[in-house]
mmCIF file of C-alpha atoms in Angstrom:
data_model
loop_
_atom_site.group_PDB
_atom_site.id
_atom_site.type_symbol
_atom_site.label_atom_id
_atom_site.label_comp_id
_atom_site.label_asym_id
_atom_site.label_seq_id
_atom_site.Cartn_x
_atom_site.Cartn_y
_atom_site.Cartn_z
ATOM 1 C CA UNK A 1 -42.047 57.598 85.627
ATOM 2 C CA UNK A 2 -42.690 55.292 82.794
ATOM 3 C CA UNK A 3 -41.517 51.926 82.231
ATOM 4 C CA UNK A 4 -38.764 51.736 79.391
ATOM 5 C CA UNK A 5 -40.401 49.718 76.174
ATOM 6 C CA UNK A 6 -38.869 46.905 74.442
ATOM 7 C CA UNK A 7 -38.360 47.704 70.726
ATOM 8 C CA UNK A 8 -41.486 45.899 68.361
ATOM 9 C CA UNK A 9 -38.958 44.020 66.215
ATOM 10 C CA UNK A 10 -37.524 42.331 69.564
ATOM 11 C CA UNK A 11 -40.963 41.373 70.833
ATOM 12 C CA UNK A 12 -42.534 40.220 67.095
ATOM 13 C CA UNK A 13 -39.249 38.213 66.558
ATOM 14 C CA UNK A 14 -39.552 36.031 69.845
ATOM 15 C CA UNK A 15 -43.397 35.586 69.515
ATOM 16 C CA UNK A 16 -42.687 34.289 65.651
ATOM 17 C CA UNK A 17 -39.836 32.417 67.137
ATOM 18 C CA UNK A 18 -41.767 30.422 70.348
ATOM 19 C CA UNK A 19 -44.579 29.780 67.729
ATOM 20 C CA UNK A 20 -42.469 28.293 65.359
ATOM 21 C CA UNK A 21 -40.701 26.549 67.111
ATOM 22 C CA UNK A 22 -42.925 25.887 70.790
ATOM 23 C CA UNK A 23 -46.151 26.220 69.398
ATOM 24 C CA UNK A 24 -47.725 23.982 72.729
ATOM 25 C CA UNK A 25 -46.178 26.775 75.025
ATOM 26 C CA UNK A 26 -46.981 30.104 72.685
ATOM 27 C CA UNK A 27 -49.920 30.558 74.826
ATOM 28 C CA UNK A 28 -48.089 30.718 77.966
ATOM 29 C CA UNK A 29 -45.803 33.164 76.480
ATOM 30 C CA UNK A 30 -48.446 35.471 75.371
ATOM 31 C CA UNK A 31 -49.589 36.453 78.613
ATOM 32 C CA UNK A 32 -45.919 38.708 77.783
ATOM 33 C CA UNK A 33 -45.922 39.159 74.412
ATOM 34 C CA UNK A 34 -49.643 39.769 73.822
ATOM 35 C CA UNK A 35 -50.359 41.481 70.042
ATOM 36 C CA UNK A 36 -52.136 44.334 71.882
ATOM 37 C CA UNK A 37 -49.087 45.279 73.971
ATOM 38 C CA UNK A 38 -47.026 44.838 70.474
ATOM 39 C CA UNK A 39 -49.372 46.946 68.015
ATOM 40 C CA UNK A 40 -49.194 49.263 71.184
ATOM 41 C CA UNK A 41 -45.601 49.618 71.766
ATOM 42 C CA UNK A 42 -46.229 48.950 75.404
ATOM 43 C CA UNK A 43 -44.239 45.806 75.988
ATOM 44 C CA UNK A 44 -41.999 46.487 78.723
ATOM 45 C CA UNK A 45 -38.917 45.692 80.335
ATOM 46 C CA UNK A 46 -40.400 43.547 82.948
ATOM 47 C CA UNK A 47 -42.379 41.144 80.141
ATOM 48 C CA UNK A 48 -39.154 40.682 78.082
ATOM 49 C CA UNK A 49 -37.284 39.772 80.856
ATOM 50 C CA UNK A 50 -39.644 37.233 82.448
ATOM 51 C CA UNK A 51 -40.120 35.673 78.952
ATOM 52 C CA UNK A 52 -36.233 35.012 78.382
ATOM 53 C CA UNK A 53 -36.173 34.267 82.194
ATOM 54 C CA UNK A 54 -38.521 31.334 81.260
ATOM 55 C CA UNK A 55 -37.021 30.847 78.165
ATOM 56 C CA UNK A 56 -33.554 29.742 80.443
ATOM 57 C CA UNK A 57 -35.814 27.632 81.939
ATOM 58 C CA UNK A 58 -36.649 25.774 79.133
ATOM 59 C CA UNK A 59 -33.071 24.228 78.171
ATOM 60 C CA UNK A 60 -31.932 23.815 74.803
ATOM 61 C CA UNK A 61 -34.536 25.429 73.069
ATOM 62 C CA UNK A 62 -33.646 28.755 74.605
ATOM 63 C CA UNK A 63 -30.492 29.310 72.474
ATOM 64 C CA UNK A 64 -32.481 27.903 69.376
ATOM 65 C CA UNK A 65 -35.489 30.465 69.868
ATOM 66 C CA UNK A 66 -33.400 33.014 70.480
ATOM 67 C CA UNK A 67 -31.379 32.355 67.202
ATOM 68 C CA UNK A 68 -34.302 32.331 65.031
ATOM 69 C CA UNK A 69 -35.596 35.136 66.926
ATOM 70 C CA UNK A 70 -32.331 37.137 65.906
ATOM 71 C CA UNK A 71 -32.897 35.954 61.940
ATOM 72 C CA UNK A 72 -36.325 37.138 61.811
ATOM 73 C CA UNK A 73 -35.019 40.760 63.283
ATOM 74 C CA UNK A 74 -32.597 40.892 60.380
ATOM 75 C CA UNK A 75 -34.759 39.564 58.052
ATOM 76 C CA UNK A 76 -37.412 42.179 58.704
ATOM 77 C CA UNK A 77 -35.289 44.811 59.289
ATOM 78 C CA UNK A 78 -33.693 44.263 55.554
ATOM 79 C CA UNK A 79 -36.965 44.341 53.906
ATOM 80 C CA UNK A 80 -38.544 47.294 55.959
ATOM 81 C CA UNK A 81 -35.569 48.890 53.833
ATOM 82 C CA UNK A 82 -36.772 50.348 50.687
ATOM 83 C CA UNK A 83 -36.314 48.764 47.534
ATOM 84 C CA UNK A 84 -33.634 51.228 45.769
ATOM 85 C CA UNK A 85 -31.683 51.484 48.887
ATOM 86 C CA UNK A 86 -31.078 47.942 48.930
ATOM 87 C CA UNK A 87 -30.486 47.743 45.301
ATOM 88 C CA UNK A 88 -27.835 50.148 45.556
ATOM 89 C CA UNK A 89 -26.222 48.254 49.122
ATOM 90 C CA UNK A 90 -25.747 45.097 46.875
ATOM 91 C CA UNK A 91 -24.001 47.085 44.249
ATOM 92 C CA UNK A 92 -21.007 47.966 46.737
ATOM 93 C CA UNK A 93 -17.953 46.109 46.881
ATOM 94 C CA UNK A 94 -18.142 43.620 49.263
ATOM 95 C CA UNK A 95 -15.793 45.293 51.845
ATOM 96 C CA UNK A 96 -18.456 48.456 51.543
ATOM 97 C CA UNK A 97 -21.555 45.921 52.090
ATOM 98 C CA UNK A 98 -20.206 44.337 55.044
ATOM 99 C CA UNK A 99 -20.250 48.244 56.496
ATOM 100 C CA UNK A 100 -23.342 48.755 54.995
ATOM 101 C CA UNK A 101 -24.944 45.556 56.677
ATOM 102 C CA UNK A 102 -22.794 46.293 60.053
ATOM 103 C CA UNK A 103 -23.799 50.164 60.124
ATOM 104 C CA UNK A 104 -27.595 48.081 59.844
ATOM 105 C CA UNK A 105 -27.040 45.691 62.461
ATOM 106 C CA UNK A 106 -25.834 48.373 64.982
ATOM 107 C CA UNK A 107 -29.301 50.299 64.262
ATOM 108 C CA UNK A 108 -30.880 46.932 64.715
ATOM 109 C CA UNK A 109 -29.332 46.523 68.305
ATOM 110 C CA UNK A 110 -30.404 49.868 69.301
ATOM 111 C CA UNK A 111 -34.184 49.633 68.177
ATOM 112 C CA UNK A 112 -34.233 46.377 70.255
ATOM 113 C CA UNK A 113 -33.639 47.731 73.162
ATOM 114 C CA UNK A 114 -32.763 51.415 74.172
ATOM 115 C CA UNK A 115 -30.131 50.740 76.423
ATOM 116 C CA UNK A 116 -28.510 48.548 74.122
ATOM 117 C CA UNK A 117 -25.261 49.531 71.596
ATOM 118 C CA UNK A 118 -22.638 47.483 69.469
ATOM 119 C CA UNK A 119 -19.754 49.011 68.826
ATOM 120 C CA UNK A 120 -18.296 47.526 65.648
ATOM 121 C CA UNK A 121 -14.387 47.305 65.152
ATOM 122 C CA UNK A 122 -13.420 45.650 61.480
ATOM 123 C CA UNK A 123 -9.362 44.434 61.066
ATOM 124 C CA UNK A 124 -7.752 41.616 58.679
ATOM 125 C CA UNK A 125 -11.278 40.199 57.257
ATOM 126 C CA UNK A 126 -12.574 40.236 60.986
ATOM 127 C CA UNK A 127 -14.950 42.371 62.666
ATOM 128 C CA UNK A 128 -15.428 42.965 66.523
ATOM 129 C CA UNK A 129 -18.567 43.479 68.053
ATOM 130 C CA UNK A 130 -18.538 45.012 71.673
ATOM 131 C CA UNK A 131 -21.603 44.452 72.798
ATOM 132 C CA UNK A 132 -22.800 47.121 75.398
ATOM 133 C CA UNK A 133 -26.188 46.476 77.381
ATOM 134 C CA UNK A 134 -27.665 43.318 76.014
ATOM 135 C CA UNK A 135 -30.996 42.521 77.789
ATOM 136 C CA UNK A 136 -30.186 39.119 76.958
ATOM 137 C CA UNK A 137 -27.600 38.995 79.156
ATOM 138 C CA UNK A 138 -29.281 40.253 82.496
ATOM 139 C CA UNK A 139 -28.768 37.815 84.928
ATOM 140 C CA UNK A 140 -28.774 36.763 88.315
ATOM 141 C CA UNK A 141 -26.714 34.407 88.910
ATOM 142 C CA UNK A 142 -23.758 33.278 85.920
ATOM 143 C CA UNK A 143 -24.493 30.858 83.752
ATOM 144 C CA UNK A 144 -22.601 28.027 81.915
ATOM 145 C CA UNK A 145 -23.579 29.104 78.341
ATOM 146 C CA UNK A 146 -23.494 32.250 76.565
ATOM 147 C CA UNK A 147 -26.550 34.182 76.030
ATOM 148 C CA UNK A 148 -25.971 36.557 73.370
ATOM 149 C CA UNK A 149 -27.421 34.273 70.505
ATOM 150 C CA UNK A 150 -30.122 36.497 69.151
ATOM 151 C CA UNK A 151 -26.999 39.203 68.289
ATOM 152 C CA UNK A 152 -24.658 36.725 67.087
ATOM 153 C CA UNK A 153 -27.242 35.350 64.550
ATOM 154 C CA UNK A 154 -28.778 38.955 63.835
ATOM 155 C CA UNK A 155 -25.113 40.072 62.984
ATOM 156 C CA UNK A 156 -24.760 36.653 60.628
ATOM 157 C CA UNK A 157 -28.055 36.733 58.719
ATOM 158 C CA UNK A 158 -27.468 40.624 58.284
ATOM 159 C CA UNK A 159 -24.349 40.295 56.199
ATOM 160 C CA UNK A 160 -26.038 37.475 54.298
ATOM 161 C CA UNK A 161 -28.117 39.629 53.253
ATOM 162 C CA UNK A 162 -25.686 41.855 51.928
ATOM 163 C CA UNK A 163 -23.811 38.866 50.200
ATOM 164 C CA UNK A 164 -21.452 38.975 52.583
ATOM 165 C CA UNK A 165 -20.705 35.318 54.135
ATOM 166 C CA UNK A 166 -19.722 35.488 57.910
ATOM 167 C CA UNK A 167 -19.110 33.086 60.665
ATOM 168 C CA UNK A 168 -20.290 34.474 64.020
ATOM 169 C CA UNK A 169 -18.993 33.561 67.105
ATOM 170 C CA UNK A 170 -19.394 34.498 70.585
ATOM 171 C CA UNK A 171 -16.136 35.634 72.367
ATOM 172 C CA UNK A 172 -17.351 36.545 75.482
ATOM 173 C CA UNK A 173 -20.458 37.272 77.358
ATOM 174 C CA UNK A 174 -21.395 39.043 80.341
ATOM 175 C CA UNK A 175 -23.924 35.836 81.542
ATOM 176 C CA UNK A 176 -20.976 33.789 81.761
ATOM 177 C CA UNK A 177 -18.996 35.941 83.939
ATOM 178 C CA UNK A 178 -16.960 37.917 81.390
ATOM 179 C CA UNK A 179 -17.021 41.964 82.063
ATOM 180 C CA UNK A 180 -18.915 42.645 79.008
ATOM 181 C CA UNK A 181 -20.341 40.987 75.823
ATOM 182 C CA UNK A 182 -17.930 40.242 72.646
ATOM 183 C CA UNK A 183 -19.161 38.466 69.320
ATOM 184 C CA UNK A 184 -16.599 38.040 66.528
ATOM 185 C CA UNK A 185 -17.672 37.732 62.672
ATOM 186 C CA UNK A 186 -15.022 36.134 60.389
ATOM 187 C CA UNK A 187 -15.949 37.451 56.952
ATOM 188 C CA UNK A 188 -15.603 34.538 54.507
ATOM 189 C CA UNK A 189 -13.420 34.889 51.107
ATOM 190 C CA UNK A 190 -15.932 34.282 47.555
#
């Protein structure tokens, strides 16, 4: 039986992230997230998790990799998009773009990791995000802080790309104790 492989756009995202922004300790990393293993499609479940295991380990900068990670993933996965079909996205309304960008976001959770879904809820300029299997949040033991930062600014930078302005927030989040993941996105009024 084969090991279950970490989307690319999960494992390109953290390696751009930790060198940006821990170049002394990219090395280190890379015995994980090696380009072979990423040009392959053979990074597995095991590597991701003992990278954000160490990641934890490395205090604050763990939630800020881990957000830049998350913009990079929407950032690529808006310009993988062809040209036309993005024209035509930012010719919607803006109630139609944030559905566009959401409808993209939930594809975006699913290619990073199989087991992964968001299901997306919108009500009163608010939308819901029920997050269901985030490797992020794999744990042993609780933790203080939420983990879910690489959704929560995925989901954010996604609707900015759309022109739609959103604060993200997480709600709740299974690291912390909580029964499953939640990340709100207040949609902001132009």
């Amino acid at each position: 039986m084969s090991e279950v492989r970490i989307g690319r756009i999960l494992v390109a995202s953290l390696h751009q992230a930790i060198a940006d922004l821990l170049p002394t300790r990219l090395e280190f990393y890379e015995n994980w997230l090696n380009s072979a293993g990423l040009r392959e499609g053979t990074v597995g479940l095991a590597a991701i998790s003992a990278v954000l295991s160490f990641l934890r380990t490395e205090g604050e900068a763990y939630g800020v990799v881990t957000t830049r990670a998350g913009e990079y993933a929407a950032d690529w996965t808006v310009a993988s998009m062809g040209r036309a079909r993005r024209r035509f996205l930012l010719a919607l309304p803006s109630w139609m773009r944030a559905r566009a960008a959401l409808r993209q976001a939930r594809a975006l959770v699913r290619e990073t990791y199989p087991s992964s879904r968001a299901l997306v809820r919108i009500r009163r300029g608010v939308a819901e995000v029920d997050l269901r299997g985030s490797l992020f949040c794999e744990v042993r033991e609780q933790t203080g802080l939420p983990l879910c930062g690489f959704y929560a600014a995925a989901l954010r930078r996604m609707l900015e790309s759309f022109e739609v302005g959103a604060e993200a927030q997480v709600e709740r989040c299974r690291a912390t104790g909580a029964r499953g993941c939640l990340l709100t996105l207040a949609f902001r009024r132009v």
